[in-house]
PDB file of C-alpha atoms in Angstrom:
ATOM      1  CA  UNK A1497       0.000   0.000   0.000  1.00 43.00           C
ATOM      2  CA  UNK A1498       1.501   3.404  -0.649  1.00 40.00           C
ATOM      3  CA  UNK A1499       1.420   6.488   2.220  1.00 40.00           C
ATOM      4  CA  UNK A1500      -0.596   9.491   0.447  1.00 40.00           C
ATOM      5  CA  UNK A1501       1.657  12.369   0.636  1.00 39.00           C
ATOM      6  CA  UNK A1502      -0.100  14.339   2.600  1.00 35.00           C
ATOM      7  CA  UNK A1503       0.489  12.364   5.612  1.00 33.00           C
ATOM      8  CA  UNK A1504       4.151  12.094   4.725  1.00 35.00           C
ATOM      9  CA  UNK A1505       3.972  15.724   4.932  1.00 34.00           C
ATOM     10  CA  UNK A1506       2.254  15.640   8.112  1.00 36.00           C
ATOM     11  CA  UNK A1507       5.064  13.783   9.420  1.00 33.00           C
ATOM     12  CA  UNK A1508       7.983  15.613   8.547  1.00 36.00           C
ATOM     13  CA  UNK A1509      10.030  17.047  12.058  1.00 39.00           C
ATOM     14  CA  UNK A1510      10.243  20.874  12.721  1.00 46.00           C
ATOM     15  CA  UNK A1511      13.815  21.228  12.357  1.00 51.00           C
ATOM     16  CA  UNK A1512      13.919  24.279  10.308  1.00 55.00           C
ATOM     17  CA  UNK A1513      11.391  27.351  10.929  1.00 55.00           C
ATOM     18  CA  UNK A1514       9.273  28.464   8.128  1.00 58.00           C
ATOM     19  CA  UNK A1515       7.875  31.929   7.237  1.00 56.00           C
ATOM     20  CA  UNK A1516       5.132  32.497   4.647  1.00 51.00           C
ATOM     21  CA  UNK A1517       5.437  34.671   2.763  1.00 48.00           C
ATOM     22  CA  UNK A1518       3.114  35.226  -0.145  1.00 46.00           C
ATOM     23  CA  UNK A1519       1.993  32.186  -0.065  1.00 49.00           C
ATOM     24  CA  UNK A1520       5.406  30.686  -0.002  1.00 59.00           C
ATOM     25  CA  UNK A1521       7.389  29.140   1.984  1.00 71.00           C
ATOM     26  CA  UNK A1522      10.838  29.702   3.020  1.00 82.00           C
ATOM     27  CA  UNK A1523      13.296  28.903   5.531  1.00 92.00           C
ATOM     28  CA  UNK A1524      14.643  31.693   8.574  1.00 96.00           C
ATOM     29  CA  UNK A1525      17.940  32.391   9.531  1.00 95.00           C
ATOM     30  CA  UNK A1526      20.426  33.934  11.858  1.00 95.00           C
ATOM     31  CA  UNK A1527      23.336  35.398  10.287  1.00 91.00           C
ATOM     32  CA  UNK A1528      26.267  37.194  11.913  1.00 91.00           C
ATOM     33  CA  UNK A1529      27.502  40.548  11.252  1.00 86.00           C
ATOM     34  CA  UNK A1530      31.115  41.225  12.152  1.00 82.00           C
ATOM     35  CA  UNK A1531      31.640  44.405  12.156  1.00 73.00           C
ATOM     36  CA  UNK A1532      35.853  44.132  12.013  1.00 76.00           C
ATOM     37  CA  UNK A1533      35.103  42.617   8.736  1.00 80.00           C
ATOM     38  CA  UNK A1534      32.414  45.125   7.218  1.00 71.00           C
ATOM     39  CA  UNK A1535      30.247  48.202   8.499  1.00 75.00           C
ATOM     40  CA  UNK A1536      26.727  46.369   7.258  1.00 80.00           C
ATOM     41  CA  UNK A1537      24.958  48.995   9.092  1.00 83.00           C
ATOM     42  CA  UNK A1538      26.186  52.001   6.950  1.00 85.00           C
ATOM     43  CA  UNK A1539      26.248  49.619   3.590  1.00 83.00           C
ATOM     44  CA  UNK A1540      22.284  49.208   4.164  1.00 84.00           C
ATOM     45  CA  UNK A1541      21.694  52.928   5.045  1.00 86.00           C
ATOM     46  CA  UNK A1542      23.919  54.147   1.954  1.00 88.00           C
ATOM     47  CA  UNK A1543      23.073  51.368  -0.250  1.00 88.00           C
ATOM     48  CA  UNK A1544      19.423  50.146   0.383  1.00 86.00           C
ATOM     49  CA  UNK A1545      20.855  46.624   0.684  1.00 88.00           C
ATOM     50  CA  UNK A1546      23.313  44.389   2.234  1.00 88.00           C
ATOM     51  CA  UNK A1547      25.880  41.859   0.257  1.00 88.00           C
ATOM     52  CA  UNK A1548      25.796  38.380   1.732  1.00 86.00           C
ATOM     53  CA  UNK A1549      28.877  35.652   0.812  1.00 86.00           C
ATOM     54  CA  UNK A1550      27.114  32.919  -0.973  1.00 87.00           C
ATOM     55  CA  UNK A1551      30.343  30.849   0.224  1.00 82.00           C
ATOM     56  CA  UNK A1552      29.177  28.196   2.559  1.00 80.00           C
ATOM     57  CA  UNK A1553      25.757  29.650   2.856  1.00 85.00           C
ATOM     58  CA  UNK A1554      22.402  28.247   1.231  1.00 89.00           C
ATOM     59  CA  UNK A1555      19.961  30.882   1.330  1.00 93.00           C
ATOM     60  CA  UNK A1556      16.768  31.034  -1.496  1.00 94.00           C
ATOM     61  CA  UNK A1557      15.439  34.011  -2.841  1.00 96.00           C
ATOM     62  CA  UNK A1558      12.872  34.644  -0.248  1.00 96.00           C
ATOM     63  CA  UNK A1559      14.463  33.408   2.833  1.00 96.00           C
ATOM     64  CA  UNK A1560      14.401  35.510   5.551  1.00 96.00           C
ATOM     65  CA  UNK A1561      17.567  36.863   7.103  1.00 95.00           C
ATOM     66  CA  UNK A1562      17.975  37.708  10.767  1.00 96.00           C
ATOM     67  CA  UNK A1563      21.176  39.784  11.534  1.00 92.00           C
ATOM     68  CA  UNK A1564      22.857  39.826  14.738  1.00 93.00           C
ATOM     69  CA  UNK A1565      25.483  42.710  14.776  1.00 88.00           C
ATOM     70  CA  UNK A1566      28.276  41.893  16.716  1.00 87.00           C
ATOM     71  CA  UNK A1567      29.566  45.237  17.583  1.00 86.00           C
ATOM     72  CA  UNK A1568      25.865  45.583  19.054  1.00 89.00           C
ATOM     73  CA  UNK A1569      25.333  42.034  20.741  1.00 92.00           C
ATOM     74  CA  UNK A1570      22.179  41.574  19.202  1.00 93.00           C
ATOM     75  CA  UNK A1571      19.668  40.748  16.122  1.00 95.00           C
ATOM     76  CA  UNK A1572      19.084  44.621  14.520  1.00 94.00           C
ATOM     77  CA  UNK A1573      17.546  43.480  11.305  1.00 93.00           C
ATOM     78  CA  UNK A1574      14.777  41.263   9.345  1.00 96.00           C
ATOM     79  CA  UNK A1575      15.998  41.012   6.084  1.00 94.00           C
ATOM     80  CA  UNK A1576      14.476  38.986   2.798  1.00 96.00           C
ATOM     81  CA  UNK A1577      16.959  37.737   0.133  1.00 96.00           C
ATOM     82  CA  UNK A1578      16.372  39.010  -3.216  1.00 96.00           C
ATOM     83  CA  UNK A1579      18.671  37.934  -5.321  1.00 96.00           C
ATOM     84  CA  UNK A1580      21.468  35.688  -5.582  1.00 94.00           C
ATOM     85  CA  UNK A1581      24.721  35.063  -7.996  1.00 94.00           C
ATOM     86  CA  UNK A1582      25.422  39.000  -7.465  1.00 91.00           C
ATOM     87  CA  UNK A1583      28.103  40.816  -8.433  1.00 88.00           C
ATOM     88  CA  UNK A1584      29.775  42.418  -4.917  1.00 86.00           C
ATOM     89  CA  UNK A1585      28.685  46.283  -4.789  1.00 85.00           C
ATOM     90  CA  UNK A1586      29.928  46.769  -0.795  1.00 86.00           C
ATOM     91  CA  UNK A1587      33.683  46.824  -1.215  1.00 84.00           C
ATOM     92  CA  UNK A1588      33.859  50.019  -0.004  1.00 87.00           C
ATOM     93  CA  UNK A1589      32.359  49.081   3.428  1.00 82.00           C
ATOM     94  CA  UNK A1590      34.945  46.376   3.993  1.00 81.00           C
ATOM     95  CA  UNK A1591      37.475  46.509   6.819  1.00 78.00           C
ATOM     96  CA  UNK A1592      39.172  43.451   5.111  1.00 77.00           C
ATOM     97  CA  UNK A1593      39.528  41.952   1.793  1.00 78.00           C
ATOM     98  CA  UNK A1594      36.042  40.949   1.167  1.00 78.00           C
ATOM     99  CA  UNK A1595      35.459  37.302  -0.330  1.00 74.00           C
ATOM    100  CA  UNK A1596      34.495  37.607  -4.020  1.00 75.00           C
ATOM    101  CA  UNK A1597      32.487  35.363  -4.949  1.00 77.00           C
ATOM    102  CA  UNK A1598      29.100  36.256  -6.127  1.00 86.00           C
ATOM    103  CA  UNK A1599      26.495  37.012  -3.147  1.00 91.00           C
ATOM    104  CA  UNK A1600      22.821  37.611  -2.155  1.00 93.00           C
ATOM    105  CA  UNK A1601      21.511  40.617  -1.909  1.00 93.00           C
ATOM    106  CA  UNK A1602      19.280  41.157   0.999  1.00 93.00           C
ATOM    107  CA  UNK A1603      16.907  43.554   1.531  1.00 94.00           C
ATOM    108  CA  UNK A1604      15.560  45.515   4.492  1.00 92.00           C
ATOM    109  CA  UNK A1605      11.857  43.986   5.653  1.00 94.00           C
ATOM    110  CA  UNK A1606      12.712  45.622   9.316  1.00 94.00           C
ATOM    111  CA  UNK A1607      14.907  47.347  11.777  1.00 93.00           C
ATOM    112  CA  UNK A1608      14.690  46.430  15.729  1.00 95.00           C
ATOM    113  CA  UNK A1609      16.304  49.056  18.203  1.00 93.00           C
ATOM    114  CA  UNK A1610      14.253  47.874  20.936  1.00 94.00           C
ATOM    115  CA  UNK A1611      15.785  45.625  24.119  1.00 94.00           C
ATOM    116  CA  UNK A1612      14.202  41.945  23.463  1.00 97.00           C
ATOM    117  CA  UNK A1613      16.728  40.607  20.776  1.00 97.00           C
ATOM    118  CA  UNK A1614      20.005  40.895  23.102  1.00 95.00           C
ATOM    119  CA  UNK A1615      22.753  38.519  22.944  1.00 93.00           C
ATOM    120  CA  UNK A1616      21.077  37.852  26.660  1.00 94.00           C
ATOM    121  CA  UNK A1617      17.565  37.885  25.789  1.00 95.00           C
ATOM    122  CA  UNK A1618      18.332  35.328  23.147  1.00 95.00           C
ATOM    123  CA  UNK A1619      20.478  32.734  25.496  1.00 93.00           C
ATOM    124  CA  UNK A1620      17.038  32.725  26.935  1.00 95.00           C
ATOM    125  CA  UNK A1621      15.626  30.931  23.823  1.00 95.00           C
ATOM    126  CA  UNK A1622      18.289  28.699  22.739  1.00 92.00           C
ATOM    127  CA  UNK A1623      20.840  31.662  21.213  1.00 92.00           C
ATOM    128  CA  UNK A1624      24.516  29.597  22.314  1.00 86.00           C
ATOM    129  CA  UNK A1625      26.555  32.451  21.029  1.00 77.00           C
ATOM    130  CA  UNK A1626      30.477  31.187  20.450  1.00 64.00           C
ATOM    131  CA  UNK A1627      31.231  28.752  17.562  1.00 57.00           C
ATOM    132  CA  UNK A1628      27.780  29.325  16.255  1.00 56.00           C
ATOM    133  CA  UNK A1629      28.251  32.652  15.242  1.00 67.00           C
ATOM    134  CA  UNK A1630      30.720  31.488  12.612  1.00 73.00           C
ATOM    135  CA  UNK A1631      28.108  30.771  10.576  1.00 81.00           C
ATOM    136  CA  UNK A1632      24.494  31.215   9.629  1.00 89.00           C
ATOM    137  CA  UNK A1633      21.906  28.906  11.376  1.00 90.00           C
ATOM    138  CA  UNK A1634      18.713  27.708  10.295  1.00 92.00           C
ATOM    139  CA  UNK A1635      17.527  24.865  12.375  1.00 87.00           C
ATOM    140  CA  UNK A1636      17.255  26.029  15.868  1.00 91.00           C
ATOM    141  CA  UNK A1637      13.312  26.658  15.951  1.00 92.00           C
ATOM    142  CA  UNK A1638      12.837  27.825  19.149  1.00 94.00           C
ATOM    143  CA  UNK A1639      15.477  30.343  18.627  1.00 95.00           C
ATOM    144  CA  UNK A1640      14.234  31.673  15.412  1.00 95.00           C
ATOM    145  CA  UNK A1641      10.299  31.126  16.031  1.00 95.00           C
ATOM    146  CA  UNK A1642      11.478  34.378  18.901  1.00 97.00           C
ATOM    147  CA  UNK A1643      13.109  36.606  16.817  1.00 97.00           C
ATOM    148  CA  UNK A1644      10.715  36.497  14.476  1.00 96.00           C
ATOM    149  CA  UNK A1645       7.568  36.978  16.808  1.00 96.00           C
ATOM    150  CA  UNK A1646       9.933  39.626  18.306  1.00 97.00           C
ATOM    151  CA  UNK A1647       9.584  41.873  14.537  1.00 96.00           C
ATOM    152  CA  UNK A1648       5.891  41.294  14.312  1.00 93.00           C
ATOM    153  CA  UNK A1649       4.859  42.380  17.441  1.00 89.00           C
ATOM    154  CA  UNK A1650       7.258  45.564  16.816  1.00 72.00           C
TER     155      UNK A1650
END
């Protein structure tokens, strides 16, 4: 007898959140910012957009794209990707030789100032800070699931 696929469906394990997004859906993450390597903050404000490395990332058009700035010690921005296999247009916010490869561009869905996204606030809901800020993370729900509730209700 073979499973409908609607129940296999049904059975598949949270291990990545999802946003919808027109209908869509597409995966969340939580990205890293270092600010010794580029001033992201001033390449969104001048540029409308930030450059992502598409080297050992695997963001979809559509994802969304938390940002924790580490200069800050916590998630500032809600960003959607919109574009990928980019030509680099940040150099000149680099404080090192920037990886060339070809990148995402992500845009701006929404700034956070407030106090609730905190390197603290977030080791309250699974944030582990150290290693894992090397690189992005997608599968830590609980994590994730707050940040984004944290945007909406802002």
């Amino acid at each position: 007898m073979v499973t409908p696929i609607t129940t296999l469906i049904e059975k598949k394990p949270e291990t990545e959140p999802e946003s919808k997004i027109n209908n869509n859906i597409h995966i969340m993450w939580l990205a890293f910012a270092q600010r010794k390597s580029c001033h992201h903050r001033e390449a969104r404000m001048e540029l409308g957009y930030i450059n992502w490395t598409m080297h050992r990332t695997n963001f979809e058009v559509g994802d969304i794209v938390f940002l924790f700035m580490s200069d800050e010690r916590k998630v500032a921005f809600k960003t959607k990707v919109v574009a990928k296999n980019c030509d680099r247009t940040d150099i000149a916010y680099w404080q090192i030789q920037p990886n060339m490869h070809f990148i995402y561009k992500l845009d701006l869905v929404k700034e956070y100032n407030g106090d609730k996204l905190t390197e603290e606030e977030l080791t309250k809901h699974g944030f582990k800070g150290g290693k894992s800020l090397q690189h992005p993370i997608k599968n830590n729900v609980e994590l994730l699931s707050y940040i984004d509730s944290v945007f909406e209700e802002d």
